[in-house]
Coordinates of C-alpha atoms and ligand atoms in Angstrom, one line a residue:
X1 CA 126.8 87.3 66.3
X2 CA 128.3 84.3 64.6
X3 CA 126.0 81.2 64.3
X4 CA 128.8 79.1 65.8
X5 CA 128.5 81.0 69.1
X6 CA 124.9 79.9 69.6
X7 CA 123.6 76.8 71.1
X8 CA 120.6 76.2 68.9
X9 CA 117.4 75.2 70.7
X10 CA 115.6 72.3 69.2
X11 CA 112.2 73.9 69.9
X12 CA 111.4 77.6 70.1
X13 CA 107.9 78.7 71.2
X14 CA 106.8 82.3 70.8
X15 CA 103.9 84.3 72.3
X16 CA 103.6 86.9 69.6
X17 CA 102.2 89.8 71.5
X18 CA 101.8 93.6 71.1
X19 CA 100.1 94.0 67.7
X20 CA 97.4 96.2 69.2
X21 CA 99.7 98.5 71.1
X22 CA 102.1 98.7 68.1
X23 CA 99.2 100.0 66.0
X24 CA 97.8 102.3 68.8
X25 CA 101.2 104.0 69.1
X26 CA 101.1 104.9 65.4
X27 CA 97.5 105.9 65.4
X28 CA 96.5 102.9 63.4
X29 CA 93.6 100.4 64.0
X30 CA 94.3 97.1 65.7
X31 CA 93.6 95.5 62.4
X32 CA 96.7 97.2 60.9
X33 CA 98.7 95.8 63.9
X34 CA 97.6 92.3 63.2
X35 CA 98.3 92.7 59.5
X36 CA 101.8 93.9 60.3
X37 CA 102.2 91.0 62.8
X38 CA 101.4 88.4 60.1
X39 CA 103.9 90.1 57.7
X40 CA 106.6 89.6 60.3
X41 CA 106.2 85.8 60.3
X42 CA 108.2 85.4 57.1
X43 CA 111.3 86.8 58.6
X44 CA 111.0 84.6 61.7
X45 CA 110.3 81.4 59.8
X46 CA 113.2 82.0 57.4
X47 CA 115.6 82.7 60.2
X48 CA 114.5 79.6 62.1
X49 CA 115.0 77.5 59.0
X50 CA 118.4 78.9 58.4
X51 CA 119.5 78.3 62.0
X52 CA 118.3 74.7 61.7
X53 CA 115.8 75.1 64.5
X54 CA 113.6 72.0 64.2
X55 CA 110.4 73.1 65.9
X56 CA 108.8 76.5 66.0
X57 CA 105.6 77.0 67.9
X58 CA 103.6 80.2 67.7
X59 CA 100.7 81.3 69.9
X60 CA 98.2 82.7 67.4
X61 CA 94.8 82.7 69.0
X62 CA 94.0 81.7 72.6
X63 CA 90.8 80.2 74.0
X64 CA 90.4 83.5 75.8
X65 CA 90.8 85.6 72.7
X66 CA 87.1 84.9 71.8
X67 CA 86.3 87.5 74.4
X68 CA 87.5 90.2 72.1
X69 CA 85.0 92.2 70.0
X70 CA 83.5 90.1 67.2
X71 CA 85.0 92.5 64.6
X72 CA 88.5 91.7 65.8
X73 CA 87.9 88.0 66.1
X74 CA 86.6 87.9 62.5
X75 CA 89.5 89.9 61.4
X76 CA 92.0 87.5 63.0
X77 CA 90.2 84.5 61.4
X78 CA 90.3 86.2 57.9
X79 CA 94.0 87.0 58.3
X80 CA 94.6 83.4 59.3
X81 CA 92.7 82.1 56.3
X82 CA 94.6 84.5 54.0
X83 CA 97.9 83.4 55.5
X84 CA 97.1 79.7 54.9
X85 CA 95.9 80.2 51.4
X86 CA 99.0 82.4 50.4
X87 CA 101.6 80.3 52.2
X88 CA 100.8 76.8 51.3
X89 CA 103.2 76.8 48.3
X90 CA 106.0 78.4 50.3
X91 CA 105.6 76.0 53.1
X92 CA 105.7 73.1 50.6
X93 CA 108.7 74.5 48.7
X94 CA 110.6 75.2 51.9
X95 CA 110.0 71.8 53.3
X96 CA 108.0 73.0 56.3
X97 CA 105.4 70.8 58.0
X98 CA 102.4 72.6 59.4
X99 CA 101.0 71.4 62.7
X100 CA 98.2 72.9 64.7
X101 CA 97.4 72.6 68.4
X102 CA 94.1 73.7 69.9
X103 CA 90.4 73.0 69.6
X104 CA 90.3 73.6 65.9
X105 CA 86.9 71.9 65.4
X106 CA 85.4 75.0 67.0
X107 CA 86.9 77.4 64.5
X108 CA 84.8 78.7 61.6
X109 CA 84.4 75.9 59.0
X110 CA 86.5 77.7 56.3
X111 CA 89.4 78.1 58.7
X112 CA 89.1 74.5 59.9
X113 CA 89.1 73.2 56.4
X114 CA 92.1 75.3 55.4
X115 CA 94.0 74.1 58.4
X116 CA 93.2 70.4 57.6
X117 CA 94.2 70.9 53.9
X118 CA 97.5 72.5 54.8
X119 CA 98.4 69.9 57.3
X120 CA 97.6 67.2 54.8
X121 CA 99.6 68.9 52.0
X122 CA 102.7 69.4 54.2
X123 CA 102.6 66.2 56.2
X124 CA 105.7 64.7 54.6
X125 CA 107.9 67.8 55.0
X126 CA 110.8 67.6 57.4
X127 CA 113.0 70.7 57.6
X128 CA 110.9 72.5 60.2
X129 CA 107.8 71.7 62.1
X130 CA 105.8 74.9 62.3
X131 CA 103.1 74.6 65.0
X132 CA 100.4 77.2 65.2
X133 CA 98.4 77.3 68.5
X134 CA 94.9 78.3 67.4
X135 CA 92.0 78.3 69.8
X136 CA 94.6 76.9 72.1
X137 CA 94.4 77.1 75.9
X138 CA 96.7 74.9 78.1
X139 CA 93.9 74.3 80.7
X140 CA 91.5 73.2 77.9
X141 CA 94.3 70.9 76.5
X142 CA 94.8 69.3 79.9
X143 CA 91.1 68.8 80.6
X144 CA 90.7 67.3 77.1
X145 CA 93.6 65.0 77.8
X146 CA 92.1 63.9 81.1
X147 CA 88.7 63.1 79.3
X148 CA 90.5 61.0 76.7
X149 CA 92.4 59.1 79.3
X150 CA 89.2 58.5 81.3
X151 CA 87.5 57.2 78.2
X152 CA 90.4 54.8 77.5
X153 CA 90.2 53.5 81.0
X154 CA 86.5 53.0 80.7
X155 CA 87.1 51.2 77.4
X156 CA 89.7 49.1 79.1
X157 CA 92.4 50.3 76.7
X158 CA 94.7 51.4 79.5
X159 CA 95.0 50.8 83.2
X160 CA 95.2 53.6 85.8
X161 CA 98.6 52.3 87.0
X162 CA 100.0 52.7 83.5
X163 CA 99.5 56.5 83.5
X164 CA 102.7 58.4 84.0
X165 CA 104.2 61.7 82.7
X166 CA 105.2 60.4 79.3
X167 CA 101.9 58.6 78.8
X168 CA 99.9 61.7 79.8
X169 CA 102.0 63.8 77.3
X170 CA 100.7 61.6 74.6
X171 CA 97.1 62.7 75.4
X172 CA 97.9 66.4 74.8
X173 CA 97.7 68.3 71.5
X174 CA 101.5 68.4 71.6
X175 CA 101.8 64.6 71.5
X176 CA 104.1 64.7 68.4
X177 CA 106.4 67.5 69.4
X178 CA 109.1 67.8 72.1
X179 CA 108.8 70.3 74.9
X180 CA 110.0 73.9 74.1
X181 CA 113.6 74.6 75.0
X182 CA 113.1 78.4 74.7
X183 CA 110.0 80.5 75.1
X184 CA 110.0 84.1 73.9
X185 CA 107.3 86.6 74.7
X186 CA 107.2 90.0 73.1
X187 CA 105.6 93.3 74.2
X188 CA 106.8 93.5 77.8
X189 CA 104.2 91.1 79.4
X190 CA 105.7 88.6 81.8
X191 CA 103.1 85.8 81.8
X192 CA 102.1 82.6 80.0
X193 CA 98.5 83.6 79.3
X194 CA 97.5 79.9 79.3
X195 CA 100.2 78.7 76.9
X196 CA 101.9 75.3 77.1
X197 CA 101.6 75.1 80.9
X198 CA 102.5 71.4 81.0
X199 CA 105.2 71.5 78.4
X200 CA 107.1 74.5 79.8
X201 CA 108.0 72.8 83.0
X202 CA 111.8 73.1 82.2
X203 CA 111.6 75.7 79.4
X204 CA 113.9 78.7 79.4
X205 CA 112.0 82.0 79.2
X206 CA 113.1 85.2 77.5
X207 CA 111.0 88.4 77.6
X208 CA 111.4 91.5 75.5
X209 CA 109.6 94.9 75.5
X210 CA 109.6 94.9 71.7
X211 CA 106.1 94.7 70.2
X212 CA 105.7 91.7 67.8
X213 CA 105.5 93.8 64.6
X214 CA 108.9 95.4 65.5
X215 CA 110.6 92.1 66.4
X216 CA 113.6 91.7 64.0
X217 CA 116.2 89.1 63.3
X218 CA 118.5 90.9 65.9
X219 CA 116.0 90.3 68.7
X220 CA 115.8 86.6 67.9
X221 CA 119.6 86.5 68.0
X222 CA 119.6 88.3 71.3
X223 CA 117.2 85.6 72.7
X224 CA 119.3 82.8 71.3
X225 CA 122.6 84.3 72.6
X226 CA 121.1 84.6 76.0
X227 CA 119.7 81.1 75.8
X228 CA 123.2 79.8 75.0
X229 CA 124.5 81.1 78.3
X230 CA 121.9 79.4 80.4
X231 CA 122.8 76.4 82.5
X232 CA 119.9 74.0 82.3
X233 CA 120.2 71.7 85.3
X234 CA 116.8 69.9 85.3
X235 CA 117.1 69.5 89.0
X236 CA 120.5 68.0 89.0
X237 CA 123.8 69.6 90.0
X238 CA 126.4 70.9 87.6
X239 CA 129.3 68.5 86.8
X240 CA 131.9 71.1 88.0
X241 CA 130.2 71.4 91.5
Ligands
IPE301 C1 98.9 89.6 69.8 O1 98.7 91.0 69.8 C2 98.0 88.9 68.8 C3 96.9 88.2 69.4 C4 96.6 88.0 70.7 C5 95.9 87.5 68.5 P1 97.5 91.6 70.7 O2 96.3 91.8 69.9 O3 97.3 90.9 72.0 O4 98.2 93.1 71.0 P2 98.1 93.9 72.3 O5 98.6 93.0 73.4 O6 96.7 94.3 72.5 O7 99.0 95.0 72.1
IPE302 C1 98.3 85.8 74.4 O1 98.2 87.2 74.2 C2 97.6 85.1 73.2 C3 98.3 85.2 71.9 C4 99.4 85.9 71.7 C5 97.7 84.6 70.9 P1 97.0 88.0 74.9 O2 97.3 89.4 74.4 O3 95.7 87.4 74.5 O4 97.3 87.8 76.4 P2 96.9 88.7 77.7 O5 95.4 88.9 77.6 O6 97.6 90.0 77.6 O7 97.3 87.9 78.8
MG303 MG1 98.1 91.1 73.8

């Protein structure tokens, strides 16, 4: 497909799923699956940069993923630490700004510190905003937002009548990024798993059976090509009707 045929979404969000099943099918441990999944990020980020996608948001670790065995949780945190340490230079060189959504204060202190450092070091970059959802849950985000609003009301910083959709959006972790235009989920699961519930009100969804470690450039292009054919009406009627 030619890039000219695609209507490039401003913001692509991805639920990177299927690392475990990818590994199981090959007789490997889940750890191998996660390792392979992390390796695949380079391709994705490069493609998004080249296509001039401005925002890429990746679901990396959910608030529910703590329920996995401690060994797997520790392994995911180590992979994340390793990724941040190894990629800081590339992110800087490629003009990518790191953003993180989720309750990061509750992450292991090393991970928390690495996240903070990487955000700080890449804060002036502008080619692509790469948002990682880590210890992220949309319900947790909404509850946190409500608590912050309630506090601002008690502190008389805002009045109840002032609250509307756009004001509420500013109390969410995603306050600095636009809503996703396209959401991709890999691995044949057709659910949101507590990802961006508020922000996906008008997002286009695309699902593929491919496990995340097998997801290639071609699959991304399939999603984008399909997205380009969608008619987004936002509740209105088409002009031609
Ligand atoms: C996605 O792969 C990575 C994370 C949720 C961290 P999974 O680990 O969920 O893989 P499956 O769904 O078990 O195959
Ligand atoms: C969603 O995948 C979370 C991430 C990809 C980080 P899960 O594998 O945790 O979701 P469920 O449990 O299948 O819904
Ligand atoms: Mg999964």
